[in-house]
Short mmCIF file of C-alpha atoms in Angstrom, two decimals:
data_model
loop_
_atom_site.label_atom_id
_atom_site.label_comp_id
_atom_site.label_asym_id
_atom_site.label_seq_id
_atom_site.Cartn_x
_atom_site.Cartn_y
_atom_site.Cartn_z
CA MET O 5 217.36 131.56 153.86
CA MET O 6 215.62 131.11 157.52
CA ARG O 7 215.76 127.64 159.11
CA ILE O 8 213.73 126.83 162.02
CA LEU O 9 213.41 123.58 164.30
CA ALA O 10 210.78 122.48 166.21
CA LEU O 11 211.41 120.16 169.02
CA VAL O 12 207.92 118.41 169.81
CA PRO O 13 207.72 115.72 172.29
CA GLY O 14 204.76 113.36 172.26
CA GLY O 15 202.35 111.30 170.33
CA THR O 16 200.08 112.33 167.01
CA GLY O 17 197.38 114.18 169.23
CA ASP O 18 200.76 116.45 170.71
CA GLN O 19 201.90 116.84 167.01
CA LEU O 20 198.37 117.86 165.92
CA LEU O 21 198.22 120.40 168.70
CA PHE O 22 201.50 121.96 167.32
CA PHE O 23 199.97 122.15 163.59
CA PRO O 24 198.77 125.73 164.01
CA THR O 25 201.64 126.85 165.08
CA LEU O 26 203.85 125.38 161.91
CA ASP O 27 200.90 126.34 159.70
CA THR O 28 201.38 130.24 161.20
CA LEU O 29 205.39 129.83 160.68
CA LYS O 30 204.86 128.92 157.12
CA GLN O 31 202.54 131.85 156.32
CA GLN O 32 204.80 134.20 158.04
CA TYR O 33 207.65 132.74 156.38
CA PRO O 34 206.59 131.12 153.06
CA ASN O 35 210.37 130.52 151.80
CA ALA O 36 211.83 129.15 155.17
CA GLU O 37 212.62 125.72 156.01
CA ILE O 38 210.95 124.06 158.77
CA ASP O 39 211.93 120.81 160.48
CA VAL O 40 211.07 118.96 163.28
CA VAL O 41 212.21 116.42 165.88
CA VAL O 42 209.41 113.91 166.96
CA GLU O 43 209.08 110.87 168.45
CA PRO O 44 209.51 107.69 166.66
CA ARG O 45 205.47 107.25 167.54
CA ALA O 46 204.51 110.16 166.25
CA MET O 47 206.23 110.46 162.61
CA ALA O 48 203.06 109.31 160.74
CA ALA O 49 201.46 112.61 161.70
CA TYR O 50 203.31 114.47 159.31
CA ARG O 51 201.69 112.74 156.52
CA VAL O 52 198.91 115.15 156.60
CA CYS O 53 200.81 118.14 157.16
CA GLN O 54 202.33 120.36 154.70
CA SER O 55 204.15 123.00 156.53
CA VAL O 56 207.09 120.65 157.38
CA ASN O 57 210.25 120.04 155.19
CA ARG O 58 212.02 117.35 157.06
CA VAL O 59 211.01 115.29 160.05
CA LEU O 60 213.69 113.93 162.20
CA LYS O 61 213.36 111.13 164.70
CA PHE O 62 214.36 111.23 168.27
CA ASP O 63 213.06 109.45 171.08
CA PHE O 64 212.60 111.85 174.00
CA LYS O 65 211.35 109.37 176.58
CA ASP O 66 213.94 106.79 175.76
CA ARG O 67 217.18 106.57 178.42
CA ASN O 68 219.04 108.17 175.65
CA SER O 69 223.25 107.52 175.53
CA LEU O 70 225.45 110.62 175.02
CA ALA O 71 226.17 108.93 171.37
CA ASP O 72 222.30 109.62 170.81
CA PHE O 73 222.30 113.03 172.24
CA GLY O 74 225.68 113.53 169.77
CA ASN O 75 223.97 112.12 167.11
CA LEU O 76 221.42 114.64 167.04
CA LEU O 77 223.40 117.57 168.04
CA GLY O 78 225.61 116.85 164.90
CA THR O 79 222.34 116.78 162.90
CA ILE O 80 221.38 120.20 164.03
CA ARG O 81 224.63 121.92 163.75
CA ASP O 82 224.98 120.84 160.23
CA ARG O 83 221.64 122.61 159.28
CA GLU O 84 222.72 125.62 160.84
CA TYR O 85 219.03 126.75 162.34
CA ASP O 86 218.17 130.06 163.01
CA ALA O 87 215.98 129.55 165.51
CA ALA O 88 214.67 126.51 167.89
CA ILE O 89 210.99 126.17 169.51
CA VAL O 90 210.81 123.33 172.37
CA THR O 91 207.36 122.64 173.06
CA GLN O 92 208.15 120.98 176.43
CA PRO O 93 210.63 122.66 178.27
CA ASN O 94 213.67 120.17 179.51
CA LEU O 95 217.21 120.41 180.96
CA SER O 96 218.76 118.15 178.43
CA MET O 97 217.35 119.45 175.50
CA ASN O 98 217.79 123.14 176.46
CA ILE O 99 221.36 121.91 176.94
CA LEU O 100 221.69 120.39 173.54
CA LEU O 101 220.01 123.32 171.69
CA TRP O 102 222.74 125.86 173.65
CA LEU O 103 225.55 123.52 172.51
CA SER O 104 224.07 123.56 169.03
CA GLY O 105 224.80 127.13 168.76
CA ILE O 106 221.36 128.16 167.71
CA PRO O 107 221.06 131.75 168.27
CA LYS O 108 217.20 132.12 168.90
CA ARG O 109 216.00 129.19 171.24
CA ILE O 110 212.71 129.64 172.69
CA SER O 111 210.39 127.99 175.29
CA PHE O 112 208.18 128.05 178.29
CA LYS O 113 209.40 128.79 181.57
CA GLY O 114 210.72 125.68 183.07
CA GLN O 115 213.50 123.35 183.86
CA GLY O 116 217.16 124.86 182.37
CA ASP O 117 215.54 127.88 181.14
CA PHE O 118 218.71 129.66 181.57
CA LEU O 119 219.90 128.34 178.67
CA LEU O 120 217.03 129.76 176.36
CA THR O 121 216.82 133.36 174.86
CA ASP O 122 213.49 133.78 174.85
CA ILE O 123 210.73 132.30 177.68
CA ILE O 124 207.02 132.54 176.87
CA ALA O 125 204.72 132.72 180.01
CA MET O 126 202.36 129.69 180.11
CA ASP O 127 198.92 129.56 181.07
CA PRO O 128 198.61 125.78 182.22
CA GLN O 129 194.64 125.80 181.73
CA GLU O 130 194.75 127.45 178.03
CA TYR O 131 193.63 125.27 175.11
CA THR O 132 197.31 123.41 174.41
CA ALA O 133 197.15 124.65 170.40
CA VAL O 134 196.73 128.22 171.68
CA GLN O 135 199.49 127.63 174.27
CA ASN O 136 201.88 126.44 171.69
CA HIS O 137 201.05 128.96 169.18
CA ASN O 138 201.89 131.88 171.83
CA LEU O 139 205.72 130.52 171.36
CA LEU O 140 205.36 132.60 168.24
CA MET O 141 205.66 135.86 170.13
CA ALA O 142 209.53 135.15 170.51
CA VAL O 143 209.81 135.77 166.51
CA ASN O 144 207.38 138.54 166.28
CA ILE O 145 204.49 136.92 165.58
CA GLN O 146 201.02 138.13 167.04
CA LYS O 147 198.33 136.28 165.02
CA HIS O 148 195.55 134.56 166.55
CA CYS O 149 195.67 130.99 166.90
CA PRO O 150 193.90 129.22 163.77
CA PRO O 151 192.08 126.05 163.78
CA ILE O 152 194.09 122.73 163.74
CA LYS O 153 194.07 122.00 159.93
CA VAL O 154 195.36 118.88 157.96
CA ASN O 155 196.23 118.12 154.33
CA LEU O 156 194.52 114.91 152.96
CA PRO O 157 196.25 113.02 149.74
CA LYS O 158 193.70 112.26 146.99
CA ASN O 159 194.93 108.66 147.19
CA ASP O 160 193.61 108.57 151.26
CA LEU O 161 190.30 110.73 150.06
CA ASP O 162 189.70 107.93 147.35
CA TRP O 163 190.62 105.07 150.08
CA SER O 164 187.85 106.45 152.18
CA SER O 165 185.22 106.97 149.21
CA ASN O 166 186.33 103.21 148.44
CA GLU O 167 185.61 101.83 152.17
CA GLN O 168 182.19 103.48 152.42
CA LYS O 169 181.41 101.66 149.13
CA ARG O 170 182.79 98.03 150.40
CA LEU O 171 180.61 99.11 153.77
CA GLY O 172 177.62 99.72 151.97
CA ILE O 173 177.23 103.08 153.56
CA GLN O 174 177.90 105.27 150.85
CA GLN O 175 174.44 107.16 150.48
CA SER O 176 173.12 107.01 153.85
CA GLY O 177 176.11 108.77 155.94
CA PHE O 178 177.42 106.88 159.00
CA ILE O 179 178.25 107.31 162.98
CA LEU O 180 181.91 106.51 163.73
CA LEU O 181 183.15 105.16 166.86
CA ASN O 182 187.10 104.91 167.87
CA CYS O 183 186.87 102.54 170.60
CA GLY O 184 190.79 101.97 170.66
CA ALA O 185 192.61 104.82 172.53
CA TYR O 186 195.16 105.08 175.66
CA ALA O 187 192.35 103.93 178.18
CA ASN O 188 189.77 101.84 176.35
CA TYR O 189 186.09 102.82 176.84
CA PRO O 190 184.71 99.11 178.09
CA ALA O 191 182.88 97.21 175.32
CA ALA O 192 179.61 97.26 177.38
CA SER O 193 179.29 101.24 177.46
CA TRP O 194 180.20 101.25 173.68
CA ALA O 195 177.21 98.72 173.33
CA THR O 196 174.73 100.93 175.32
CA ILE O 197 175.79 103.75 172.97
CA ALA O 198 175.49 101.93 169.64
CA LYS O 199 171.97 100.04 170.63
CA ASP O 200 170.62 103.48 171.49
CA LEU O 201 171.71 105.11 168.29
CA GLN O 202 170.43 102.27 166.31
CA ALA O 203 167.06 102.33 167.95
CA LYS O 204 166.63 106.20 167.48
CA GLN O 205 168.70 106.31 164.10
CA PRO O 206 168.07 103.23 162.43
CA ASN O 207 169.09 104.16 158.60
CA LEU O 208 172.23 105.43 160.11
CA PRO O 209 174.85 102.59 160.16
CA ILE O 210 177.41 102.58 162.99
CA VAL O 211 181.04 102.11 161.99
CA ALA O 212 184.14 101.12 164.74
CA ILE O 213 187.55 101.98 163.81
CA ASP O 214 189.58 98.68 163.91
CA SER O 215 193.30 99.23 165.29
CA VAL O 216 196.04 97.68 166.86
CA ASN O 217 195.28 97.87 170.44
CA ASN O 218 191.87 97.03 170.61
CA ALA O 219 190.87 93.47 169.14
CA ASP O 220 190.00 92.17 172.33
CA LEU O 221 187.27 95.47 172.99
CA LEU O 222 185.83 94.91 169.55
CA LYS O 223 185.24 91.39 169.58
CA GLN O 224 183.50 91.95 172.59
CA LEU O 225 181.52 95.20 171.10
CA THR O 226 180.65 92.80 167.86
CA THR O 227 179.11 90.01 169.99
CA LEU O 228 176.83 92.35 171.95
CA VAL O 229 176.15 94.34 168.32
CA PRO O 230 176.10 92.04 165.62
CA ASN O 231 175.29 94.42 163.11
CA LEU O 232 178.18 97.19 163.84
CA LEU O 233 180.61 97.60 160.59
CA ILE O 234 184.11 97.72 160.97
CA THR O 235 186.86 99.91 159.06
CA SER O 236 190.55 99.05 159.19
CA PRO O 237 192.19 102.13 158.11
CA THR O 238 196.14 101.09 157.50
CA ASP O 239 197.49 104.74 158.04
CA ILE O 240 196.93 108.16 159.42
CA GLY O 241 196.00 109.50 156.17
CA LYS O 242 193.29 106.84 155.30
CA LEU O 243 192.15 107.19 159.22
CA THR O 244 191.61 110.80 159.24
CA ALA O 245 189.87 110.74 155.64
CA PHE O 246 187.28 108.63 156.94
CA ILE O 247 186.71 110.59 159.97
CA ALA O 248 186.08 113.41 157.88
CA SER O 249 183.47 111.28 155.97
CA ALA O 250 181.39 110.69 159.11
CA ASN O 251 178.05 112.51 160.60
CA LEU O 252 179.09 112.29 163.98
CA PHE O 253 182.40 110.87 165.45
CA ILE O 254 182.06 109.75 169.12
CA CYS O 255 185.59 108.75 170.47
CA ALA O 256 187.76 108.35 173.49
CA GLU O 257 190.39 110.48 174.76
CA GLY O 258 193.26 109.92 172.25
CA ASP O 259 195.28 110.74 169.19
CA ALA O 260 192.12 110.36 167.03
CA MET O 261 190.13 112.51 168.87
CA GLN O 262 192.42 115.65 167.45
CA LEU O 263 192.53 114.45 163.88
CA GLY O 264 188.52 114.66 164.25
CA VAL O 265 189.27 118.26 165.81
CA ALA O 266 191.21 118.94 162.45
CA VAL O 267 188.63 117.74 159.99
CA GLY O 268 185.73 119.28 160.94
CA THR O 269 183.44 116.21 161.81
CA ALA O 270 180.82 116.36 164.54
CA LEU O 271 182.46 115.39 167.49
CA VAL O 272 181.69 113.76 170.89
CA ALA O 273 184.57 112.84 173.14
CA ILE O 274 184.56 110.94 176.27
CA LEU O 275 187.68 112.21 178.40
CA GLY O 276 189.50 111.24 181.93
CA ALA O 277 189.58 113.51 184.64
CA ASN O 278 193.07 114.40 184.57
CA THR O 279 193.22 116.92 181.92
CA PRO O 280 190.86 119.73 182.04
CA ALA O 281 188.57 119.67 178.59
CA GLY O 282 189.43 123.31 177.42
CA LYS O 283 193.09 122.53 177.49
CA LEU O 284 192.52 119.17 175.08
CA LEU O 285 189.69 120.79 172.83
CA PRO O 286 188.48 123.89 171.42
CA ILE O 287 185.15 123.72 173.45
CA ALA O 288 183.95 127.15 172.38
CA GLU O 289 183.15 125.03 168.96
CA GLN O 290 179.69 124.33 168.99
CA ARG O 291 180.23 121.13 166.78
CA ILE O 292 182.34 119.64 169.78
CA LYS O 293 181.07 117.92 172.96
CA TYR O 294 182.46 116.23 175.37
CA VAL O 295 181.79 114.22 179.12
CA GLN O 296 184.47 114.05 181.24
CA ALA O 297 185.05 111.80 184.14
CA SER O 298 184.57 112.84 187.78
CA THR O 299 187.85 113.96 189.84
CA GLY O 300 190.02 111.10 190.56
CA GLN O 301 188.06 108.60 188.20
CA SER O 302 189.35 107.17 184.71
CA LEU O 303 187.74 107.21 181.80
CA LYS O 304 186.21 103.83 181.83
CA ALA O 305 184.10 105.31 184.85
CA VAL O 306 181.82 107.64 182.49
CA ASP O 307 178.29 106.51 182.19
CA PRO O 308 177.20 105.47 178.78
CA LEU O 309 174.02 107.24 179.62
CA ILE O 310 175.46 110.26 180.45
CA VAL O 311 176.97 110.11 176.68
CA LEU O 312 173.92 109.49 175.12
CA GLU O 313 172.29 112.48 176.79
CA THR O 314 175.42 114.58 175.41
CA ILE O 315 174.70 113.31 171.85
CA TRP O 316 170.83 113.77 171.55
CA ALA O 317 171.24 117.27 173.36
CA GLY O 318 171.15 118.98 170.07
#
């Protein structure tokens, strides 16, 4: 039996952008055991992924001790993997994989790549999901990158249906706002968007997602837009199911944006200037639109009127 290990630093969004690679591996090698090593903050992403056998925890960004590396090395050696894929080349990870004795070690060109067996060229402007998928060329897989897909357990779909009943929106449909992201878009800007949507689509309720990092923003927003509805999904499965039920998902850049990509809901994303939109989103898809901050500006500087123009553009 083939055993494959993927080391995927980053948050939930980074994991979702690696899902197509995992899905193709599982399709090509249905009997293979595929394990991933991810940061603690990203482990929940695998609730909605069926292509992985085990999720191992390691904080890539922490100041790890030799004991931490030793524990991970011991776990990897015990499993006797046939191949390892690293999405972000890193000297310490490459040393660890070399010490592990894994015969096939795959990543992009970067620090410590002399310790790899296969180095794949990387286009820094390419959509990240496609970029990751290119790593499979090292195991003789030449297929096109499929879309990001997620698996939604029935209890999460049931929760979404019951939540729509609770909010009184099951028959009408709704527009969903994700106001909690890495760099919160201002409450006043969200209010401008929400009020315009309400004026033009009075029969389509607007729901905002409540999360641990946006309590102050939502308090301001509900003061400005008193009839705004609030939903509070308790895990990634429920959040994903609720996004999938929306007629339109408007979100600031962040993990939830990738969930919107995965479920196929019409999406308008508000992006900062640091990363090209084509690297974060499959911008060729007609259902996906975005507004990006000007060079040197943060996401917060995006004019809500431009967001509205993008929404109403068709």
